Short mmCIF file of C-alpha atoms in Angstrom, two decimals:
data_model
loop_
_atom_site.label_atom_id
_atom_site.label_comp_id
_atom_site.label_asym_id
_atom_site.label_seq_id
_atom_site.Cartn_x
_atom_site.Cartn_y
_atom_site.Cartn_z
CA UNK A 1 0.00 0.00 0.00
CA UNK A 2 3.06 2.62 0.85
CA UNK A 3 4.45 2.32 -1.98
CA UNK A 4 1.33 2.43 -4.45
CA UNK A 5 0.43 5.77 -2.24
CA UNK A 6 4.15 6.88 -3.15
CA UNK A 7 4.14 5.88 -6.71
CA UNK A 8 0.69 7.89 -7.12
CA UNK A 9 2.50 10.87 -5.37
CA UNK A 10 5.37 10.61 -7.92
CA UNK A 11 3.32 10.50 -10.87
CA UNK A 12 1.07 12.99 -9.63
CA UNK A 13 4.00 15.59 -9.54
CA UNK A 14 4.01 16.51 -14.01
CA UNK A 15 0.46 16.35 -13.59
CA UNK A 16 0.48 19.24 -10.95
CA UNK A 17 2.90 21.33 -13.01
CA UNK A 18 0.88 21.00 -15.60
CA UNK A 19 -2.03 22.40 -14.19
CA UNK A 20 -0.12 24.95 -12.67
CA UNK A 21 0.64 26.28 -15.93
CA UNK A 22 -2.89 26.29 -17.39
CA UNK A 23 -3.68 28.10 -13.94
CA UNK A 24 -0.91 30.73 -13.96
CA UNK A 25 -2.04 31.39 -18.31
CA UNK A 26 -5.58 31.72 -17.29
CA UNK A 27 -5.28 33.78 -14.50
CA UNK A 28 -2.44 36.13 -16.31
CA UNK A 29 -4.69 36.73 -19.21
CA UNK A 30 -7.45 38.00 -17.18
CA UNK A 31 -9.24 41.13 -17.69
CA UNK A 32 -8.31 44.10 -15.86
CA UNK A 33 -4.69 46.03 -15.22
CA UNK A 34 -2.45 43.81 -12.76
CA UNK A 35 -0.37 46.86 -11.80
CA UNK A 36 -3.76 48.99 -11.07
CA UNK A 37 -4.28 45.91 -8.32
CA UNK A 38 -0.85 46.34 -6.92
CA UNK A 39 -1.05 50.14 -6.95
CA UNK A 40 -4.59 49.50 -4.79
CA UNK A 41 -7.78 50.84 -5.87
CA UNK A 42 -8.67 54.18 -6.78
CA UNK A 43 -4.74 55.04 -6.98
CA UNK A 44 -4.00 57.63 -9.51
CA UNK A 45 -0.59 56.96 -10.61
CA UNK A 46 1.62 58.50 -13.44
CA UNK A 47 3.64 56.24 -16.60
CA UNK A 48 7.10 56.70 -14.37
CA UNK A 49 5.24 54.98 -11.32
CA UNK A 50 3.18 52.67 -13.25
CA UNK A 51 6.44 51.31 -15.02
CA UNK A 52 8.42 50.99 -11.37
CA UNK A 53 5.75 48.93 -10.18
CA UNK A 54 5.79 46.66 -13.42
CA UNK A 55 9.22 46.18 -12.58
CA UNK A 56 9.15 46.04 -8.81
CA UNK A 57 6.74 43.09 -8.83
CA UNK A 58 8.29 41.68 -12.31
CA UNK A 59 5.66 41.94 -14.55
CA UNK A 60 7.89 43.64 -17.11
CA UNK A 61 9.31 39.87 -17.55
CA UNK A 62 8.03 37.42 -20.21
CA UNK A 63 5.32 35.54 -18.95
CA UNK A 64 7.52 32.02 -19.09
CA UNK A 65 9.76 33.70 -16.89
CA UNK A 66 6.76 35.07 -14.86
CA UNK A 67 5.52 31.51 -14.20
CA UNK A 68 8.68 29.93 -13.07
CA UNK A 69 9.37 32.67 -10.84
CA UNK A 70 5.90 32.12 -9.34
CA UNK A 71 6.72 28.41 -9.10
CA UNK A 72 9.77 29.24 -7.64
CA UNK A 73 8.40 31.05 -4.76
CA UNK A 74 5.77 28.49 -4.27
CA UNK A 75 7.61 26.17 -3.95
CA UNK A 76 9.44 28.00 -1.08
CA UNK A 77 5.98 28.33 0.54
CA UNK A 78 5.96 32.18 -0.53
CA UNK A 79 2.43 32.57 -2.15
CA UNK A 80 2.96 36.30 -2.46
CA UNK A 81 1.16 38.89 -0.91
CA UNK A 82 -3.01 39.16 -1.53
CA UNK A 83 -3.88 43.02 -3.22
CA UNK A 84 -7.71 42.61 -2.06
CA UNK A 85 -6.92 41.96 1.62
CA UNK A 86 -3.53 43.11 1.86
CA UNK A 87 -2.10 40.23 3.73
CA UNK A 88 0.16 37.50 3.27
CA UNK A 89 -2.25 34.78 0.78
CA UNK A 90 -0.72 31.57 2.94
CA UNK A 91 -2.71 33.71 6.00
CA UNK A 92 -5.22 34.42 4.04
CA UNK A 93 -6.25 30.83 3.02
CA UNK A 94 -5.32 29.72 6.81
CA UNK A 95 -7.81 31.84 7.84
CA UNK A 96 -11.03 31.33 5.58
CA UNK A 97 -10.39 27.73 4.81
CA UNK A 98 -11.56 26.32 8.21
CA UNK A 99 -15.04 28.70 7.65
CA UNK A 100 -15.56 26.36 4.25
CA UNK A 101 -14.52 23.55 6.32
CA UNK A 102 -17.25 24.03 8.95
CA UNK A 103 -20.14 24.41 6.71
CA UNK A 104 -19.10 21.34 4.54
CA UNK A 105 -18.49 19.56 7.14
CA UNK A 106 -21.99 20.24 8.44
CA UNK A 107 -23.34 19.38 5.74
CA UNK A 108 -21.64 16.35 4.93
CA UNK A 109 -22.67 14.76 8.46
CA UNK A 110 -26.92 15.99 8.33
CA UNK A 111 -26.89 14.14 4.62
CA UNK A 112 -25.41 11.12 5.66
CA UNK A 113 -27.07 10.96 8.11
CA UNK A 114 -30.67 10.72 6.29
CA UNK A 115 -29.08 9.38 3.04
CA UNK A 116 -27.68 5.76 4.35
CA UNK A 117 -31.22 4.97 5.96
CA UNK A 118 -33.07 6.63 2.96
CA UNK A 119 -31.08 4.79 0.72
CA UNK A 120 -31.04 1.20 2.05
CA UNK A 121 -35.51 1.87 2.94
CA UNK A 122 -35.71 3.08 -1.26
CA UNK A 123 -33.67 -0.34 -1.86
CA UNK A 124 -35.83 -2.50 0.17
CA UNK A 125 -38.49 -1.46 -1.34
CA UNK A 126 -37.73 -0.90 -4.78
CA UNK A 127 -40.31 0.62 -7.28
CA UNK A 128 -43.19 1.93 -3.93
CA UNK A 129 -44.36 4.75 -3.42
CA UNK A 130 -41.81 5.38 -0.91
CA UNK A 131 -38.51 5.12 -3.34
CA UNK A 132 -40.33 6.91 -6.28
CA UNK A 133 -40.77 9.84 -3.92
CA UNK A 134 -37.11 9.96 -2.70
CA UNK A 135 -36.14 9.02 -6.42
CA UNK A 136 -37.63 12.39 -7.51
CA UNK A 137 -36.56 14.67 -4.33
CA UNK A 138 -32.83 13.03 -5.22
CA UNK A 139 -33.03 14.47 -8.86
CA UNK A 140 -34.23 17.71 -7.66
CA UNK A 141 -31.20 17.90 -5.53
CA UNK A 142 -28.84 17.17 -8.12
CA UNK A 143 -30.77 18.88 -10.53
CA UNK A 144 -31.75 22.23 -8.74
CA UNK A 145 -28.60 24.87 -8.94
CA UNK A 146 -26.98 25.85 -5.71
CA UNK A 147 -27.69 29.13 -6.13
CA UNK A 148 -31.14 29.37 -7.10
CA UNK A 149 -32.23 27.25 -4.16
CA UNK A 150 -29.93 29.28 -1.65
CA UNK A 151 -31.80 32.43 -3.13
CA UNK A 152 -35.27 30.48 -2.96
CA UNK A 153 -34.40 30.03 1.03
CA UNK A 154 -33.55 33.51 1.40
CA UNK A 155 -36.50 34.87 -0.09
CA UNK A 156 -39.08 32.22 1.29
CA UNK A 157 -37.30 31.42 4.97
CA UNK A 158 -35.07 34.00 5.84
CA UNK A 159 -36.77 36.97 4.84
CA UNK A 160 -39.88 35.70 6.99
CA UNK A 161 -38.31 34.96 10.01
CA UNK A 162 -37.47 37.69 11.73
CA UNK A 163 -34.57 35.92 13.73
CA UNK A 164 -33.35 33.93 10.93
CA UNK A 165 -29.93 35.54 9.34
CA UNK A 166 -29.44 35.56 5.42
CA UNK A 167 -25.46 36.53 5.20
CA UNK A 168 -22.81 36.13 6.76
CA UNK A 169 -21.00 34.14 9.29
CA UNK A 170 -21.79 36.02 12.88
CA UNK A 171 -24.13 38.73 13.82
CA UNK A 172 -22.16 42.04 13.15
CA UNK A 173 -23.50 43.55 16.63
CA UNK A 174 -22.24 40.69 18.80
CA UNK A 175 -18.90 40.10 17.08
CA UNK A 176 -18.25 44.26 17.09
CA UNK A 177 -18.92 44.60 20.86
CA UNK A 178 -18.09 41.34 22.19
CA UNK A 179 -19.71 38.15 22.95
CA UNK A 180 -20.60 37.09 26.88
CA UNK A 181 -19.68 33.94 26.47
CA UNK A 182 -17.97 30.69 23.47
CA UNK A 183 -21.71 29.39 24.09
CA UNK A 184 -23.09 32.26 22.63
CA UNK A 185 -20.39 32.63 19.76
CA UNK A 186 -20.91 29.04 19.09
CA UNK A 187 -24.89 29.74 19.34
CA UNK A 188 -24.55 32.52 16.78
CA UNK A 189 -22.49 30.82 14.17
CA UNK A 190 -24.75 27.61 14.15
CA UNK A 191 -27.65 30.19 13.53
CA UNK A 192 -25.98 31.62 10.73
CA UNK A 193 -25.14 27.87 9.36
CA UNK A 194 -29.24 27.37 8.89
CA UNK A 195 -29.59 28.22 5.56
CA UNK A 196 -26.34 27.68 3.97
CA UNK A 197 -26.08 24.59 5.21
CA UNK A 198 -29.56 23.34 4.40
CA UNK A 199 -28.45 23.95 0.83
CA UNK A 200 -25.54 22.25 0.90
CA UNK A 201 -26.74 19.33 3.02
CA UNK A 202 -29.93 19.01 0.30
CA UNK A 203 -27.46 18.52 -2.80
CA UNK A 204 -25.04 16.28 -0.80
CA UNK A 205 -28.01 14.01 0.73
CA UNK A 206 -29.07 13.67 -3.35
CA UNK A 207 -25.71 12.80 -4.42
CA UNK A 208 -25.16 10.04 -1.97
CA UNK A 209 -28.68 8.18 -1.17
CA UNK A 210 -28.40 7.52 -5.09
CA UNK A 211 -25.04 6.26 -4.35
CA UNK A 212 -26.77 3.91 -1.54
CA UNK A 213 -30.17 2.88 -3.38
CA UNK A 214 -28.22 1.72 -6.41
CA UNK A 215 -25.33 -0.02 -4.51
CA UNK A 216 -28.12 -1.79 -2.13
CA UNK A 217 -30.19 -2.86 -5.22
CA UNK A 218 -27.34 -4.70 -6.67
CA UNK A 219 -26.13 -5.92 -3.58
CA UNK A 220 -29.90 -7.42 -2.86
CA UNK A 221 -30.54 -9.44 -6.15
CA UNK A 222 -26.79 -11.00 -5.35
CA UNK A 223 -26.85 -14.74 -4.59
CA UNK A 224 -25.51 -14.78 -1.09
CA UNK A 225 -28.67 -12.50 -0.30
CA UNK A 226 -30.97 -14.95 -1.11
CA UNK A 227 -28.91 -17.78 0.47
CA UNK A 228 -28.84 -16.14 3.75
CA UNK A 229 -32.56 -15.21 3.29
CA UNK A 230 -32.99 -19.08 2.53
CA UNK A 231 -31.32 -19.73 6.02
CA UNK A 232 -34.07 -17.85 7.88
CA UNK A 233 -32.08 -15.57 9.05
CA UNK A 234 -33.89 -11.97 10.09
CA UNK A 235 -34.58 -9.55 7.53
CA UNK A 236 -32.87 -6.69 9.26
CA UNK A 237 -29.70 -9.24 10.08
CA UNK A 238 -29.61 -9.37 5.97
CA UNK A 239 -29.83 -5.89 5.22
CA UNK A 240 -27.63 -4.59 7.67
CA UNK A 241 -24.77 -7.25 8.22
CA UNK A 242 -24.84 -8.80 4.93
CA UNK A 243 -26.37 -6.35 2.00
CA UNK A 244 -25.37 -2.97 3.43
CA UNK A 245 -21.47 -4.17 4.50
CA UNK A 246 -20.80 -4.81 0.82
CA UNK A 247 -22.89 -2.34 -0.47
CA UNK A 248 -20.52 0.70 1.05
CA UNK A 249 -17.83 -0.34 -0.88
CA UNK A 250 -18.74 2.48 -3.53
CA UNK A 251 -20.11 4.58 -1.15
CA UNK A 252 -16.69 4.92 0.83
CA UNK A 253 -15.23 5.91 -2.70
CA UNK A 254 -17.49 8.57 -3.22
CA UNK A 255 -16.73 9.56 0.63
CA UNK A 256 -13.29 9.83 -0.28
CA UNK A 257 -13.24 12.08 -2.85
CA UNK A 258 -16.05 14.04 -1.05
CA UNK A 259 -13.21 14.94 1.81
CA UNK A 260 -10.82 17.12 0.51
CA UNK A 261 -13.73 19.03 -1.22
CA UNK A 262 -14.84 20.01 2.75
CA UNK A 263 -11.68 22.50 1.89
CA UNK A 264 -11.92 23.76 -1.61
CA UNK A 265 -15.65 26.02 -0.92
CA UNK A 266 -18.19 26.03 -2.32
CA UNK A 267 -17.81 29.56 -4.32
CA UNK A 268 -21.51 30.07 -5.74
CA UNK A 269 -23.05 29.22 -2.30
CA UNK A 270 -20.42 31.09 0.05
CA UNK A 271 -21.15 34.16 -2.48
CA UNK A 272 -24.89 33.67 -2.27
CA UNK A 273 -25.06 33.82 1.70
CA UNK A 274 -21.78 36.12 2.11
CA UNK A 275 -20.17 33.13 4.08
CA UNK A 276 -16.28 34.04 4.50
CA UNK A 277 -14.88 30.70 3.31
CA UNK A 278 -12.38 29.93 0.47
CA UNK A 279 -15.13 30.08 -1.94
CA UNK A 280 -15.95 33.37 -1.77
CA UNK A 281 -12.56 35.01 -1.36
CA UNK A 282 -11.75 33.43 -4.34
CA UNK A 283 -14.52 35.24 -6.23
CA UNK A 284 -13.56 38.76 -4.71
CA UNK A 285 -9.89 37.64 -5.82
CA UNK A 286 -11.49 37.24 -9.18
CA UNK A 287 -13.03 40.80 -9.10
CA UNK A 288 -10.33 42.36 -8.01
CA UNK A 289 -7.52 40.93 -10.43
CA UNK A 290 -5.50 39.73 -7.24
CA UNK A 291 -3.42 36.80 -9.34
CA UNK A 292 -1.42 35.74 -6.20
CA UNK A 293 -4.68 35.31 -4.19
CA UNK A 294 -6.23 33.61 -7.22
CA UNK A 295 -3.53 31.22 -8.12
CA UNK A 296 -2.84 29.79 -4.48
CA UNK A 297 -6.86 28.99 -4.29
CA UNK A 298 -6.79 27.33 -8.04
CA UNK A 299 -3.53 25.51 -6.86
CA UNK A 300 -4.57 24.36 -3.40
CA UNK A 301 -8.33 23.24 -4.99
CA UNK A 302 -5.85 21.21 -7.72
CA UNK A 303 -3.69 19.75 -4.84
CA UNK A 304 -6.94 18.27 -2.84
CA UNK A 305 -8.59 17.22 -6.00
CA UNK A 306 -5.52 15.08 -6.46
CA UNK A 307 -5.23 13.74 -2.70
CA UNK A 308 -9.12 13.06 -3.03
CA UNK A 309 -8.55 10.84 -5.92
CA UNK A 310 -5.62 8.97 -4.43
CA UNK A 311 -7.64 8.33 -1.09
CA UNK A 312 -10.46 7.61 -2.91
CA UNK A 313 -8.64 4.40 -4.39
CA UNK A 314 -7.25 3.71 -1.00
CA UNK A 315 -10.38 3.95 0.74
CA UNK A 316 -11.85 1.50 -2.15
CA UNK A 317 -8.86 -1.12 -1.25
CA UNK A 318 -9.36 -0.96 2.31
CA UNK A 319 -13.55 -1.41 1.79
CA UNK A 320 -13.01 -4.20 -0.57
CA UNK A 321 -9.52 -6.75 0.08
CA UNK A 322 -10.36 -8.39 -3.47
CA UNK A 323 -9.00 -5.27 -4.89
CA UNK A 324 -5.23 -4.71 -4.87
CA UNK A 325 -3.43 -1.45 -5.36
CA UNK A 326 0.34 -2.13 -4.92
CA UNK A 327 0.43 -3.82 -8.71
#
């Protein structure tokens, strides 16, 4: 297994530096005047200081020699210095990332939670009532755009509820002047979780009771289901020790590369609801032309989409010993 996991690592290395160079391209031929975003905002400066800033922060250099100065810094753990927020971007994502990791998180735990049952109940009994219902609230989930059903919440929940919040991550009052106590801190940012989180944990609980219902139906019509139904043993002893043991072998995949997407933010959502995570710091980075900010979040979303598809193959060897990795 260590040495699979290393080999994966190894090859995974050109595959980085290649994205790295569609990332540090795309970024570069934004729209917008780089020097205007180191200068700040609003900053009226002549040719003379225009040009000492082009060469101050190198972009007087040829773009190949732009990039693998970039690299070259990145490498060193120097991800430059963010124009929107004025602060090292290493702090930066330090800072936001564990706001995207909370809500995910969240979300993640509420949709398993009514997926696995939901799943295996739509499985048992296949073509009712019961799994035709979830069948169609699944689709809408995967279906319905983040977005529009964040917006839909807003409009139909939070603007009805007088105590319900619609942005943000704590009430502005409380977090300006002070909060009595961590209960009340912690009471304030699950209250601002509501909505977000509903929208997330909707879309997630979609992606993986599909996951479960199909997995379970296959696992059901499989011999060694009917043999241990044959031996009389209880329904719920089948299901649950038998059917649903081998039926998580793809859902444990899909956990996987679900993981290291807890960090990467969800952009349109954080934007929707103002949430400060990755996600939406991105986007400002976007509107503001901030290509250090910009490239470190493209990077670092790169890096866990990797690591999520190398555990994902680990977490499918562990689930199932048949399948060997180390070839």
């Amino acid at each position: 297994m260590l040495k699979y996991i290393v080999k994966r690592l190894l090859t995974s290395i050109p595959v980085l530096l290649i994205i790295t160079m569609v990332i540090f391209g795309v970024v570069k031929s934004m729209p917008g005047d780089e020097v205007s975003a180191y200068l700040g905002p609003g900053t009226r400066a002549t040719a003379v200081i225009r040009q000492q800033a082009r060469v101050k922060y190198g972009l007087d250099k040829p773009l190949p020699e732009q990039y693998v100065r970039w690299l070259g810094r990145t490498l060193t753990g120097n991800l430059g210095t963010s124009t929107t927020l004025r602060k090292p971007v290493g702090e930066v994502i330090g800072s936001y990332v564990w706001n995207t990791f909370i809500l995910n998180a969240a979300a993640l735990i509420i949709a398993l939670i009514f997926a696995i049952p939901i799943g295996i109940r739509q499985a048992v009994k296949k073509g009712s009532f019961e799994d035709n219902f979830w069948t169609v609230f699944s689709l809408l989930g995967i279906s319905v755009p983040t977005f529009f059903f964040g917006l839909v919440l807003i409009f139909f929940v939070g603007l009805r509820i007088d105590w319900m919040p619609i942005s943000g991550m704590r009430d502005t009052m409380l977090a300006n002047f002070g909060y009595s106590s961590i209960w009340q801190e912690i009471g304030d940012i699950l209250l601002h979780m509501i909505l977000p989180t509903t929208v997330l944990a909707f879309g997630t609980f979609a992606t993986f009771s599909r996951y479960v219902r199909n997995s379970m139906v296959e696992v059901i019509n499989q011999d060694y289901i009917r043999t241990a139904r044959a031996k009389g043993l209880k329904e719920k002893t089948v299901i649950y020790r038998h059917a649903f043991k081998n039926a998580l072998i793809p859902l444990v995949t899909l956990l996987g590369m679900y993981i290291p997407s807890l960090f990467s933010g969800a952009t349109i959502l954080e934007t929707v609801f103002v949430w400060p995570g990755i996600g939406k710091v991105l986007i400002d980075g976007i509107n503001q032309r901030d290509s250090a900010l910009v490239c470190a979040c493209l990077v670092f979303s790169a890096i866990l989409m990797i690591l999520g598809n190398l555990l994902s193959d680990v977490c499918y060897s562990l689930a199932d010993p048949r399948v060997k990795v180390d070839g």
